[in-house]
Amino acid sequence: MNNQEIAGVLREIGEYLEMDDVPFKPRAYEKAAEVVSGMEEEVSEIYKKGGIRAIEEIPEVGISIAEKIEELIKTGKLKYYEQLKKKTPVDFPSFVGLEGLGPKSIKKLYKKLGIKNIKDLEKAAESGKIRKLEGFGKKSEEKILAGLKFVNRSKGRFLLGEALPLSETVKERLSSLAEVKKIIIAGSIRRRRDTVGDMDILVTSDNPKPIMDRFISLPEVARVLARGETKSSVKFKGGIDADLRIVKDSSYGAALNYFTGSKSHNVALRRIAMKEGWKLNEYGLFDKKGKQIAGKNEEELYKAFGMDYIEPELRENTGEIEAARAGKLPKLIRYGDLQGDLQVQTEWTDGTASIEEMAVRAAKLGLKYIAITDHTKRLAMAKGLDEKRLHDQGKEIGRVNSLLKKKGVKLTVLKGAECDVLKDGSLDLKNEALAKLDVVGVAIHSYFNLPAAEQTKRLKKAMSSPHADIVFHPTGRLINKRAPYEIDMDEIIAHAKKTKTALEADALPERLDLSDEHVRKCVEAGVRLSIDSDAHALAHLEFLPYGIAQARRGWAKKKDIVNAWPLEKMLNLLK
Ligand code: DGT
Ligand code: CA
Ligand code: CA
Ligand code: ZN
């Protein structure tokens, strides 16, 4: 039995006792559970070495709890706990994360409505049974429903676009502590996966205590899940969990490597170490005699393996280890490499800013060109442009360009459109109108449910238009909201190559469409990509790095990305 399992049983006993209004004891079990869950060494090991005496020496663990831990370790079971559970068979762990519902209320819900777990609770709350219960009422029911919503949300994965900014806030808050030497966000956030399960924070320090104290009392924290000397976990108010680990500076590289993952990248590295007779763990890389060969930083670690440094975005064990050994890693597009943005919406349709405002902001961000790509007429809800308004918009773009020139702003505004693809694959605007534009994006915004063959044919037809330069958000997915429409991506990629159409890596955090895997297929096929913000407001222009991240995860180089080229060359690359 490991520490988390032991802590789980102790925690539940505390809850059962509280349910029955037993004085003092519940808090004692709760405290013991907290200590055990935060311990580095396995309690079962401690017991193996020092017996029950050694367990009694654990802080907050008295003789009565020590005996129970002993029984758990020896038999894997605990009679006392089984009896409590038999008397009131509720599934406490299923209620974890639900605010404001204590053991006493859970007991009442069980006695009156037979509610045993969170699923039962959800059903009862949704059918209005809880409001009728004495001592609960309508307010409590609403609170429970709101809490359930939060729990359900916390179970899923979070958008990188939510997790990354939050992780940066947390990093900033902790950085101000004098005890913090280095601090870095590791895990899937560092690898820039499109979605994130939880946040992994790594700190180096010789004095962890004050850092842990601050971490668990950050204003963003909703609940402390586990607290230990060098490792703690919390749940943030937005629902995402975070792990903080504190190591010595000499282990920084090895710990960073370990906690960055991915797990399968780590396993592959460890396998190579074993073949050499070495040992790799979160503290370092050690030779046969146990001497540390590497671990201070990651560069040193990869070097010791005879590999080039592997960027975090590539660490998924999909060929990067072999490539790094052979010196054949791609030179990835860098975060500052984009010269332009080829999908920008304005207040002419469903955006919130004017062409001029978007242009000025984009220039501030260092871009040299943007394409204005408002929606077209079929999207009536978004005030989509018809040929006449598109023509008027062209004039306005001309005015803005001369204004920028006068002001000395070095940015060119291009004429474009996000032209709707109709059901039969034809385009929403007349060819004469499209011919006058610099950049034509084509996009599907309707009939998401067509069978794959028909959807593929539809998009291929749109791509065959001599005016279609880029396919915007090619799969139509909205992460956690809408599945991609069914389409044969291999066929689309082949057709993109044939028709010289670029495919977009849309950087909007809830799209990230194309995904990293699709980007990689495009790169391998030699299909050109554009990385665009899909901005509908000034702040959205700053989403570009999310798109670059997915492109890097897809092994894209600068030359694969059309808008990493200067304006003239980019225009030549388009049809
Ligand atoms: P996530 O949180 O699901 O988005 O994905 P990760 O990659 O952040 O995974 P997480 O938070 O479970 O663990 C963080 C890192 O710790 C992970 O990327 C690699 C490392 N790690 C976790 N569990 C294991 C393990 O069992 N073996 C090895 N070698 N590494 C692990
Ligand atoms: Ca994680
Ligand atoms: Ca984690
Ligand atoms: Zn769109």
Coordinates of C-alpha atoms and ligand atoms in Angstrom, one line a residue:
M1 CA 0.0 0.0 0.0
N2 CA 1.4 3.4 -1.0
N3 CA 1.2 6.6 0.9
Q4 CA -1.7 8.0 -1.1
E5 CA -3.8 4.9 -0.5
I6 CA -3.1 5.0 3.2
A7 CA -3.8 8.7 3.4
G8 CA -7.1 8.0 1.5
V9 CA -8.3 5.5 4.0
L10 CA -7.3 7.8 7.0
R11 CA -9.1 10.7 5.4
E12 CA -12.3 8.7 4.9
I13 CA -12.2 7.5 8.5
G14 CA -12.1 11.1 9.5
E15 CA -15.1 11.8 7.4
Y16 CA -17.1 8.9 8.8
L17 CA -16.3 10.0 12.3
E18 CA -17.3 13.6 11.5
M19 CA -20.5 12.3 10.0
D20 CA -21.4 10.7 13.4
D21 CA -20.5 13.9 15.3
V22 CA -17.5 12.2 17.1
P23 CA -15.5 14.9 18.8
F24 CA -11.8 15.7 18.1
K25 CA -11.0 12.4 16.3
P26 CA -12.0 13.5 12.8
R27 CA -9.4 16.3 12.8
A28 CA -6.7 13.9 14.1
Y29 CA -7.3 11.5 11.2
E30 CA -7.4 14.4 8.7
K31 CA -4.1 15.7 10.0
A32 CA -2.5 12.3 9.9
A33 CA -3.7 11.8 6.3
E34 CA -2.2 15.2 5.3
V35 CA 1.2 14.3 6.7
V36 CA 1.2 10.8 5.1
S37 CA 0.2 12.1 1.7
G38 CA 3.0 14.6 1.7
M39 CA 5.8 12.3 2.8
E40 CA 8.6 11.5 0.4
E41 CA 9.5 8.1 1.9
E42 CA 6.9 5.3 1.7
V43 CA 5.4 4.6 5.0
S44 CA 5.5 0.9 4.2
E45 CA 9.3 1.2 3.9
I46 CA 9.5 3.0 7.2
Y47 CA 7.5 0.2 8.7
K48 CA 9.7 -2.5 7.1
K49 CA 12.8 -0.8 8.7
G50 CA 11.5 0.2 12.1
G51 CA 8.1 -1.5 12.8
I52 CA 5.2 0.2 14.5
R53 CA 7.6 2.3 16.6
A54 CA 8.9 4.1 13.6
I55 CA 5.3 4.8 12.4
E56 CA 4.5 6.3 15.7
E57 CA 7.3 8.8 15.2
I58 CA 5.6 10.3 12.1
P59 CA 4.2 13.7 13.1
E60 CA 0.5 13.7 13.9
V61 CA 0.4 9.9 14.1
G62 CA -0.4 8.5 17.5
I63 CA -0.5 4.9 18.6
S64 CA -4.1 4.3 17.6
I65 CA -3.6 5.6 14.1
A66 CA -0.2 3.8 13.9
E67 CA -1.9 0.5 14.6
K68 CA -4.4 1.1 11.8
I69 CA -1.6 1.9 9.4
E70 CA 0.2 -1.3 10.5
E71 CA -2.9 -3.3 9.7
L72 CA -3.3 -1.6 6.3
I73 CA 0.3 -2.4 5.4
K74 CA 0.2 -5.9 6.7
T75 CA -3.1 -7.0 5.3
G76 CA -4.0 -4.4 2.7
K77 CA -7.3 -4.0 4.6
L78 CA -8.6 -2.4 7.8
K79 CA -11.5 -3.8 9.8
Y80 CA -12.4 -0.6 11.6
Y81 CA -12.7 1.2 8.2
E82 CA -14.8 -1.7 6.7
Q83 CA -17.2 -1.5 9.6
L84 CA -17.7 2.3 9.2
K85 CA -18.2 1.9 5.5
K86 CA -20.7 -0.9 5.9
K87 CA -22.8 1.3 8.3
T88 CA -23.0 4.2 5.8
P89 CA -21.9 2.9 2.3
V90 CA -21.1 6.3 0.7
D91 CA -18.3 6.8 -1.8
F92 CA -16.5 9.8 -0.2
P93 CA -13.7 10.0 -2.7
S94 CA -16.3 10.7 -5.5
F95 CA -17.3 13.9 -3.7
V96 CA -13.8 15.3 -3.7
G97 CA -13.6 18.8 -5.0
L98 CA -17.3 19.6 -4.3
E99 CA -17.3 22.6 -2.1
G100 CA -19.6 23.2 0.9
L101 CA -20.9 19.7 1.3
G102 CA -19.6 18.2 4.5
P103 CA -19.9 14.6 5.8
K104 CA -23.0 15.5 7.9
S105 CA -24.9 16.7 4.8
I106 CA -23.7 13.6 2.9
K107 CA -25.1 11.4 5.6
K108 CA -28.4 13.2 5.5
L109 CA -28.5 12.8 1.7
Y110 CA -27.8 9.1 2.1
K111 CA -30.4 8.5 4.8
K112 CA -33.2 10.5 3.1
L113 CA -32.5 10.0 -0.6
G114 CA -30.1 7.0 -0.8
I115 CA -27.4 9.2 -2.4
K116 CA -24.1 7.3 -2.3
N117 CA -21.9 9.1 -4.8
I118 CA -21.7 12.2 -6.8
K119 CA -23.6 10.7 -9.8
D120 CA -26.6 10.0 -7.5
L121 CA -26.3 13.6 -6.2
E122 CA -26.3 15.0 -9.7
K123 CA -29.5 13.1 -10.5
A124 CA -31.2 14.2 -7.3
A125 CA -30.2 17.9 -7.7
E126 CA -31.2 18.0 -11.4
S127 CA -34.7 16.6 -10.6
G128 CA -35.2 19.1 -7.8
K129 CA -35.3 16.6 -5.0
I130 CA -32.8 18.4 -2.8
R131 CA -34.7 21.6 -2.5
K132 CA -37.5 19.7 -0.9
L133 CA -35.3 18.2 1.8
E134 CA -35.4 19.7 5.3
G135 CA -32.4 21.8 6.1
F136 CA -31.4 22.1 2.4
G137 CA -33.8 24.2 0.3
K138 CA -33.5 25.9 -3.1
K139 CA -30.3 27.8 -2.3
S140 CA -28.4 24.7 -1.3
E141 CA -29.6 22.9 -4.4
E142 CA -28.4 25.7 -6.6
K143 CA -25.0 25.7 -4.8
I144 CA -24.7 22.0 -5.2
L145 CA -25.5 22.3 -9.0
A146 CA -22.9 25.0 -9.3
G147 CA -20.4 22.9 -7.5
L148 CA -21.1 19.9 -9.7
K149 CA -20.5 22.0 -12.8
F150 CA -17.1 22.9 -11.4
V151 CA -16.2 19.3 -10.5
N152 CA -17.2 18.1 -14.0
R153 CA -15.1 20.8 -15.5
S154 CA -12.1 19.9 -13.4
K155 CA -12.2 16.4 -14.6
G156 CA -11.4 17.2 -18.2
R157 CA -8.3 18.7 -19.8
F158 CA -7.8 22.4 -19.9
L159 CA -6.9 24.6 -22.8
L160 CA -3.2 25.6 -23.0
G161 CA -4.6 29.1 -23.4
E162 CA -6.0 29.0 -19.9
A163 CA -3.3 27.0 -18.2
L164 CA -0.3 28.9 -19.5
P165 CA -1.3 32.4 -18.4
L166 CA -2.3 31.1 -15.0
S167 CA 1.0 29.3 -14.7
E168 CA 2.8 32.5 -15.5
T169 CA 0.9 34.4 -12.8
V170 CA 1.8 31.7 -10.2
K171 CA 5.4 31.7 -11.4
E172 CA 5.6 35.5 -11.0
R173 CA 4.1 35.3 -7.5
L174 CA 6.5 32.7 -6.3
S175 CA 9.5 34.3 -8.0
S176 CA 9.4 37.1 -5.6
L177 CA 10.4 34.9 -2.7
A178 CA 14.1 35.2 -1.8
E179 CA 14.3 31.4 -1.1
V180 CA 13.5 30.6 -4.8
K181 CA 16.6 30.1 -6.9
K182 CA 15.1 28.9 -10.1
I183 CA 11.5 28.4 -11.0
I184 CA 10.1 26.9 -14.2
I185 CA 6.8 25.5 -15.4
A186 CA 7.4 21.9 -16.6
G187 CA 5.0 19.1 -17.7
S188 CA 2.7 19.4 -20.7
I189 CA 2.6 23.2 -20.4
R190 CA 6.3 23.4 -21.1
R191 CA 5.8 21.0 -24.0
R192 CA 3.0 23.3 -25.1
R193 CA 0.4 20.6 -25.6
D194 CA -2.9 21.9 -26.9
T195 CA -4.6 20.7 -23.7
V196 CA -3.2 20.3 -20.2
G197 CA -4.2 17.8 -17.4
D198 CA -2.5 19.6 -14.6
M199 CA 0.2 22.2 -13.9
D200 CA 3.7 21.1 -12.9
I201 CA 5.9 23.7 -11.2
L202 CA 9.6 23.1 -10.4
V203 CA 11.6 25.2 -8.0
T204 CA 15.2 24.9 -6.8
S205 CA 15.9 26.0 -3.3
D206 CA 17.9 25.2 -0.1
N207 CA 15.0 26.3 2.0
P208 CA 11.7 24.8 0.7
K209 CA 9.4 25.6 3.7
P210 CA 8.5 29.2 3.1
I211 CA 8.0 28.5 -0.6
M212 CA 5.5 25.7 0.3
D213 CA 3.7 28.0 2.7
R214 CA 3.3 30.7 0.1
F215 CA 2.2 28.2 -2.6
I216 CA -0.7 26.7 -0.6
S217 CA -1.9 30.1 0.4
L218 CA -1.8 31.8 -3.0
P219 CA -5.0 33.7 -3.8
E220 CA -5.7 31.4 -6.8
V221 CA -5.9 28.3 -4.6
A222 CA -9.3 26.8 -3.9
R223 CA -8.2 23.7 -2.0
V224 CA -5.0 22.1 -0.8
L225 CA -4.8 18.5 -1.9
A226 CA -1.5 17.4 -0.4
R227 CA 1.1 19.3 1.5
G228 CA 4.7 18.0 2.0
E229 CA 8.2 19.3 2.6
T230 CA 9.3 19.2 -1.0
K231 CA 6.1 18.3 -2.9
S232 CA 2.6 19.8 -2.6
S233 CA -0.6 19.8 -4.7
V234 CA -3.4 22.3 -4.9
K235 CA -6.6 22.8 -6.8
F236 CA -6.9 26.3 -8.3
K237 CA -10.2 28.2 -8.3
G238 CA -10.6 27.7 -12.1
G239 CA -10.6 23.9 -11.5
I240 CA -7.0 23.0 -12.6
D241 CA -4.7 21.2 -10.2
A242 CA -1.0 22.1 -9.7
D243 CA 1.9 20.1 -8.4
L244 CA 4.9 22.0 -6.9
R245 CA 8.2 20.2 -6.4
I246 CA 11.3 21.7 -4.9
V247 CA 14.7 20.2 -5.5
K248 CA 18.4 21.2 -4.9
D249 CA 20.0 23.3 -7.5
S250 CA 22.4 20.5 -8.5
S251 CA 19.5 18.4 -9.7
Y252 CA 17.8 21.2 -11.7
G253 CA 18.4 19.7 -15.1
A254 CA 17.5 16.2 -14.3
A255 CA 14.4 17.2 -12.4
L256 CA 13.4 19.6 -15.1
N257 CA 13.9 16.9 -17.7
Y258 CA 11.9 14.4 -15.6
F259 CA 9.0 16.7 -14.9
T260 CA 8.8 18.0 -18.4
G261 CA 8.2 14.6 -19.8
S262 CA 6.5 13.3 -21.7
K263 CA 6.4 10.1 -19.8
S264 CA 7.2 8.1 -22.9
H265 CA 10.2 10.4 -23.7
N266 CA 11.5 9.8 -20.2
V267 CA 11.0 6.1 -20.4
A268 CA 13.0 6.0 -23.7
L269 CA 15.8 8.0 -22.2
R270 CA 15.9 5.8 -19.1
R271 CA 16.1 2.7 -21.3
I272 CA 19.2 4.1 -23.0
A273 CA 20.8 4.9 -19.6
M274 CA 20.2 1.4 -18.5
K275 CA 21.8 0.0 -21.6
E276 CA 25.0 2.0 -20.6
G277 CA 24.7 0.7 -17.1
W278 CA 23.8 4.2 -15.9
K279 CA 20.9 5.3 -13.8
L280 CA 18.6 8.3 -14.7
N281 CA 16.1 9.8 -12.3
E282 CA 14.8 13.2 -11.2
Y283 CA 18.1 13.8 -9.2
G284 CA 20.6 13.2 -12.0
L285 CA 22.3 10.8 -14.4
F286 CA 24.6 8.5 -12.5
D287 CA 27.3 6.1 -13.6
K288 CA 27.9 2.5 -12.4
K289 CA 29.6 3.7 -9.3
G290 CA 26.8 6.1 -8.5
K291 CA 28.8 9.2 -9.5
Q292 CA 26.7 12.0 -11.0
I293 CA 27.6 12.3 -14.7
A294 CA 25.1 15.0 -15.5
G295 CA 22.0 16.7 -14.2
K296 CA 22.8 20.4 -13.5
N297 CA 21.1 21.5 -16.7
E298 CA 19.3 19.8 -19.6
E299 CA 21.9 20.6 -22.2
E300 CA 24.5 18.7 -20.2
L301 CA 22.1 15.8 -19.8
Y302 CA 21.4 15.4 -23.5
K303 CA 25.1 15.8 -24.3
A304 CA 25.9 13.0 -21.9
F305 CA 23.6 10.8 -24.0
G306 CA 25.4 11.8 -27.1
M307 CA 22.4 13.8 -28.3
D308 CA 21.6 17.3 -29.5
Y309 CA 19.4 19.3 -27.2
I310 CA 15.8 18.4 -27.7
E311 CA 13.3 21.2 -27.5
P312 CA 10.5 20.5 -25.0
E313 CA 7.8 20.7 -27.8
L314 CA 9.4 17.7 -29.5
R315 CA 9.6 15.4 -26.4
E316 CA 6.8 12.9 -27.2
N317 CA 9.0 10.0 -28.2
T318 CA 7.9 10.2 -31.8
G319 CA 11.4 10.0 -33.4
E320 CA 13.1 13.0 -31.7
I321 CA 15.5 10.7 -29.7
E322 CA 16.7 9.0 -32.8
A323 CA 17.0 12.3 -34.6
A324 CA 18.9 13.9 -31.8
R325 CA 21.4 11.0 -31.7
A326 CA 21.9 11.3 -35.5
G327 CA 22.2 15.1 -35.3
K328 CA 19.1 15.3 -37.5
L329 CA 16.7 17.4 -35.5
P330 CA 14.9 20.0 -37.5
K331 CA 15.8 23.6 -36.8
L332 CA 12.3 24.6 -35.6
I333 CA 10.5 27.8 -36.3
R334 CA 11.2 30.2 -33.4
Y335 CA 8.7 32.2 -31.4
G336 CA 9.8 35.5 -33.0
D337 CA 10.0 34.3 -36.6
L338 CA 6.6 35.4 -37.9
Q339 CA 6.5 38.4 -40.1
G340 CA 2.8 38.6 -40.7
D341 CA -0.6 37.4 -39.7
L342 CA -2.9 36.2 -42.5
Q343 CA -6.2 35.9 -40.7
V344 CA -7.6 39.0 -39.0
Q345 CA -11.2 40.0 -38.6
T346 CA -12.4 43.5 -37.9
E347 CA -15.6 45.4 -37.0
W348 CA -16.6 45.2 -40.6
T349 CA -18.0 41.8 -39.6
D350 CA -17.8 40.1 -36.2
G351 CA -14.5 41.6 -35.0
T352 CA -14.5 44.4 -32.4
A353 CA -11.7 46.7 -33.7
S354 CA -11.2 48.8 -36.8
I355 CA -8.7 48.0 -39.6
E356 CA -6.5 50.9 -38.4
E357 CA -6.5 49.7 -34.8
M358 CA -5.7 46.2 -35.7
A359 CA -2.8 47.4 -38.0
V360 CA -1.3 49.6 -35.3
R361 CA -1.4 46.9 -32.7
A362 CA 0.1 44.3 -35.0
A363 CA 2.9 46.7 -35.8
K364 CA 3.5 47.1 -32.1
L365 CA 3.9 43.4 -31.8
G366 CA 6.6 43.5 -34.5
L367 CA 4.6 42.2 -37.5
K368 CA 5.3 43.6 -41.0
Y369 CA 2.0 42.8 -42.6
I370 CA -1.5 41.6 -41.8
A371 CA -4.3 40.4 -44.1
I372 CA -7.8 41.6 -43.3
T373 CA -10.0 38.6 -43.8
D374 CA -13.5 39.3 -42.8
H375 CA -16.3 36.8 -43.3
T376 CA -18.3 36.7 -46.5
K377 CA -22.0 37.1 -47.2
R378 CA -23.4 33.6 -46.4
L379 CA -22.5 34.3 -42.7
A380 CA -25.3 36.8 -42.4
M381 CA -25.2 36.6 -38.7
A382 CA -21.6 37.9 -38.7
K383 CA -22.6 40.7 -41.2
G384 CA -20.6 38.8 -43.8
L385 CA -19.3 41.0 -46.7
D386 CA -20.8 40.9 -50.2
E387 CA -18.9 42.0 -53.3
K388 CA -19.9 45.6 -52.9
R389 CA -18.8 45.9 -49.2
L390 CA -15.6 44.0 -49.9
H391 CA -14.9 46.6 -52.6
D392 CA -15.5 49.4 -50.1
Q393 CA -13.3 47.7 -47.6
G394 CA -10.5 47.7 -50.1
K395 CA -10.7 51.4 -50.3
E396 CA -10.5 51.7 -46.6
I397 CA -7.5 49.5 -46.5
G398 CA -5.9 51.8 -49.1
R399 CA -6.6 54.7 -46.8
V400 CA -5.1 53.0 -43.8
N401 CA -2.0 52.0 -45.7
S402 CA -1.2 55.6 -46.7
L403 CA -2.0 56.7 -43.1
L404 CA 0.5 54.2 -41.7
K405 CA 3.1 55.3 -44.2
K406 CA 2.6 59.0 -43.1
K407 CA 3.0 58.0 -39.5
G408 CA 6.1 56.0 -40.2
V409 CA 4.5 52.7 -39.2
K410 CA 6.3 49.9 -41.1
L411 CA 3.4 47.6 -41.7
T412 CA 1.4 46.7 -44.8
V413 CA -2.3 45.9 -44.7
L414 CA -3.3 43.3 -47.2
K415 CA -6.8 42.8 -48.8
G416 CA -8.2 39.5 -48.0
A417 CA -11.3 37.5 -47.0
E418 CA -12.4 34.5 -45.1
C419 CA -14.4 33.2 -47.9
D420 CA -17.2 30.8 -47.0
V421 CA -17.2 27.3 -48.6
L422 CA -20.7 26.5 -49.7
K423 CA -22.3 23.1 -49.3
D424 CA -21.2 22.0 -52.8
G425 CA -17.7 23.3 -52.4
S426 CA -18.1 26.4 -54.4
L427 CA -17.0 29.8 -52.9
D428 CA -19.3 32.5 -51.5
L429 CA -17.9 35.3 -53.6
K430 CA -17.6 35.9 -57.4
N431 CA -14.2 35.1 -59.0
E432 CA -13.8 38.8 -60.1
A433 CA -14.0 39.9 -56.5
L434 CA -11.6 37.2 -55.2
A435 CA -9.1 38.0 -58.0
K436 CA -8.7 41.5 -56.6
L437 CA -7.6 40.3 -53.1
D438 CA -4.1 39.6 -51.9
V439 CA -5.0 36.7 -49.7
V440 CA -8.0 34.5 -49.9
G441 CA -8.7 32.1 -47.0
V442 CA -11.4 29.6 -47.5
A443 CA -13.3 28.1 -44.6
I444 CA -16.1 25.8 -43.7
H445 CA -18.7 27.2 -41.3
S446 CA -21.7 25.1 -42.1
Y447 CA -22.9 21.5 -42.8
F448 CA -20.4 20.1 -40.3
N449 CA -22.2 16.7 -40.3
L450 CA -21.6 15.6 -43.9
P451 CA -20.2 12.1 -44.4
A452 CA -16.4 12.1 -44.6
A453 CA -16.3 11.4 -48.4
E454 CA -18.6 14.3 -49.2
Q455 CA -16.9 16.7 -46.8
T456 CA -13.5 15.9 -48.3
K457 CA -14.8 16.4 -51.8
R458 CA -16.4 19.7 -50.8
L459 CA -13.2 21.1 -49.3
K460 CA -11.1 19.8 -52.2
K461 CA -13.3 21.5 -54.7
A462 CA -12.9 24.8 -52.8
M463 CA -9.1 24.3 -52.7
S464 CA -9.1 23.8 -56.5
S465 CA -10.2 27.4 -57.0
P466 CA -7.4 29.3 -58.5
H467 CA -8.1 32.0 -55.9
A468 CA -8.0 29.9 -52.7
D469 CA -4.7 30.6 -51.1
I470 CA -5.1 29.1 -47.6
V471 CA -7.6 26.8 -45.9
F472 CA -8.5 28.4 -42.6
H473 CA -8.9 26.2 -39.5
P474 CA -9.0 23.1 -41.7
T475 CA -10.8 20.7 -39.4
G476 CA -13.3 23.0 -37.7
R477 CA -12.7 21.6 -34.2
L478 CA -13.4 23.7 -31.0
I479 CA -11.5 22.0 -28.2
N480 CA -13.8 20.6 -25.5
K481 CA -16.8 22.0 -27.5
R482 CA -17.0 20.6 -31.0
A483 CA -15.4 17.7 -32.6
P484 CA -13.7 18.2 -35.9
Y485 CA -15.9 17.5 -38.9
E486 CA -15.2 14.2 -40.6
I487 CA -12.6 14.6 -43.3
D488 CA -9.9 12.6 -44.9
M489 CA -6.9 14.6 -43.9
D490 CA -4.4 12.6 -45.9
E491 CA -6.4 13.4 -49.0
I492 CA -6.6 17.1 -48.1
I493 CA -2.9 17.2 -47.6
A494 CA -2.2 15.6 -50.9
H495 CA -4.6 17.9 -52.6
A496 CA -3.0 20.9 -50.9
K497 CA 0.4 19.9 -52.3
K498 CA -1.1 19.4 -55.8
T499 CA -3.0 22.7 -55.8
K500 CA -0.3 24.7 -54.0
T501 CA -2.9 25.7 -51.3
A502 CA -1.5 26.4 -47.9
L503 CA -3.1 25.0 -44.8
E504 CA -3.5 27.1 -41.7
A505 CA -2.3 26.4 -38.1
D506 CA -5.0 28.6 -36.5
A507 CA -3.6 29.9 -33.2
L508 CA -6.8 30.6 -31.4
P509 CA -6.4 28.6 -28.2
E510 CA -9.7 26.8 -28.5
R511 CA -9.0 25.9 -32.1
L512 CA -5.3 25.1 -32.5
D513 CA -6.4 23.8 -35.9
L514 CA -4.4 22.2 -37.5
S515 CA -3.2 20.1 -34.6
D516 CA 0.4 19.2 -34.0
E517 CA 0.0 15.8 -35.7
H518 CA -1.5 17.3 -38.8
V519 CA 1.2 19.9 -39.0
R520 CA 3.7 17.2 -39.0
K521 CA 2.0 15.4 -41.8
C522 CA 2.0 18.6 -43.8
V523 CA 5.7 19.2 -43.1
E524 CA 6.6 15.7 -44.3
A525 CA 4.5 16.1 -47.4
G526 CA 6.0 19.5 -48.2
V527 CA 2.8 21.4 -47.9
R528 CA 3.0 25.0 -46.9
L529 CA 1.5 26.3 -43.7
S530 CA 0.4 29.7 -42.4
I531 CA 0.2 30.5 -38.7
D532 CA -2.6 33.0 -38.0
S533 CA -4.2 34.5 -34.9
D534 CA -7.8 34.4 -36.2
A535 CA -8.0 37.6 -34.2
H536 CA -11.5 39.1 -33.6
A537 CA -10.2 41.7 -31.1
L538 CA -6.9 43.6 -30.5
A539 CA -5.8 41.2 -27.7
H540 CA -6.2 38.1 -29.9
L541 CA -3.3 39.2 -32.0
E542 CA -1.1 38.0 -29.2
F543 CA -2.3 34.4 -29.7
L544 CA 0.2 33.8 -32.5
P545 CA 2.7 32.0 -30.1
Y546 CA 0.1 29.3 -29.4
G547 CA 0.0 28.5 -33.1
I548 CA 3.8 28.6 -33.4
A549 CA 3.9 26.2 -30.5
Q550 CA 1.8 23.6 -32.3
A551 CA 3.8 24.1 -35.5
R552 CA 7.0 23.4 -33.4
R553 CA 5.3 20.3 -32.0
G554 CA 4.7 19.3 -35.6
W555 CA 8.4 19.7 -36.4
A556 CA 7.9 22.8 -38.6
K557 CA 10.8 24.8 -39.7
K558 CA 10.8 28.5 -40.6
K559 CA 10.8 27.8 -44.3
D560 CA 7.6 25.7 -44.0
I561 CA 5.6 28.7 -42.8
V562 CA 4.5 31.1 -45.5
N563 CA 4.1 34.1 -43.2
A564 CA 7.6 33.7 -41.7
W565 CA 8.8 35.0 -45.1
P566 CA 9.0 38.7 -46.0
L567 CA 5.9 40.2 -47.7
E568 CA 7.0 39.9 -51.4
K569 CA 8.2 36.3 -51.0
M570 CA 5.1 35.3 -49.1
L571 CA 2.9 36.7 -51.8
N572 CA 4.9 34.7 -54.4
L573 CA 4.4 31.6 -52.4
L574 CA 0.6 32.0 -52.5
K575 CA -1.3 31.1 -55.7
Ligands
DGT1 P1 -0.8 16.2 -18.4 O1 -0.7 16.8 -17.0 O2 -1.7 15.1 -18.5 O3 -1.2 17.3 -19.4 O4 0.6 15.7 -18.9 P2 2.0 15.8 -18.2 O5 3.0 15.3 -19.2 O6 2.2 17.1 -17.6 O7 2.0 14.6 -17.1 P3 2.0 14.7 -15.5 O8 1.5 15.9 -15.0 O9 1.2 13.4 -15.1 O10 3.5 14.4 -15.1 C1 4.4 15.4 -15.4 C2 5.7 14.8 -15.9 O11 6.3 13.9 -14.9 C3 5.5 13.9 -17.1 O12 5.5 14.6 -18.2 C4 6.6 13.0 -16.9 C5 6.8 12.8 -15.5 N1 6.2 11.6 -15.0 C6 5.0 11.4 -14.4 N2 4.8 10.1 -14.1 C7 5.8 9.4 -14.6 C8 6.2 8.1 -14.6 O13 5.5 7.2 -14.1 N3 7.4 7.7 -15.1 C9 8.2 8.7 -15.7 N4 9.4 8.3 -16.2 N5 7.9 10.0 -15.7 C10 6.7 10.4 -15.2
CA2 CA 0.9 18.1 -16.0
CA3 CA 1.3 16.6 -12.6
ZN4 ZN -13.7 31.1 -39.4

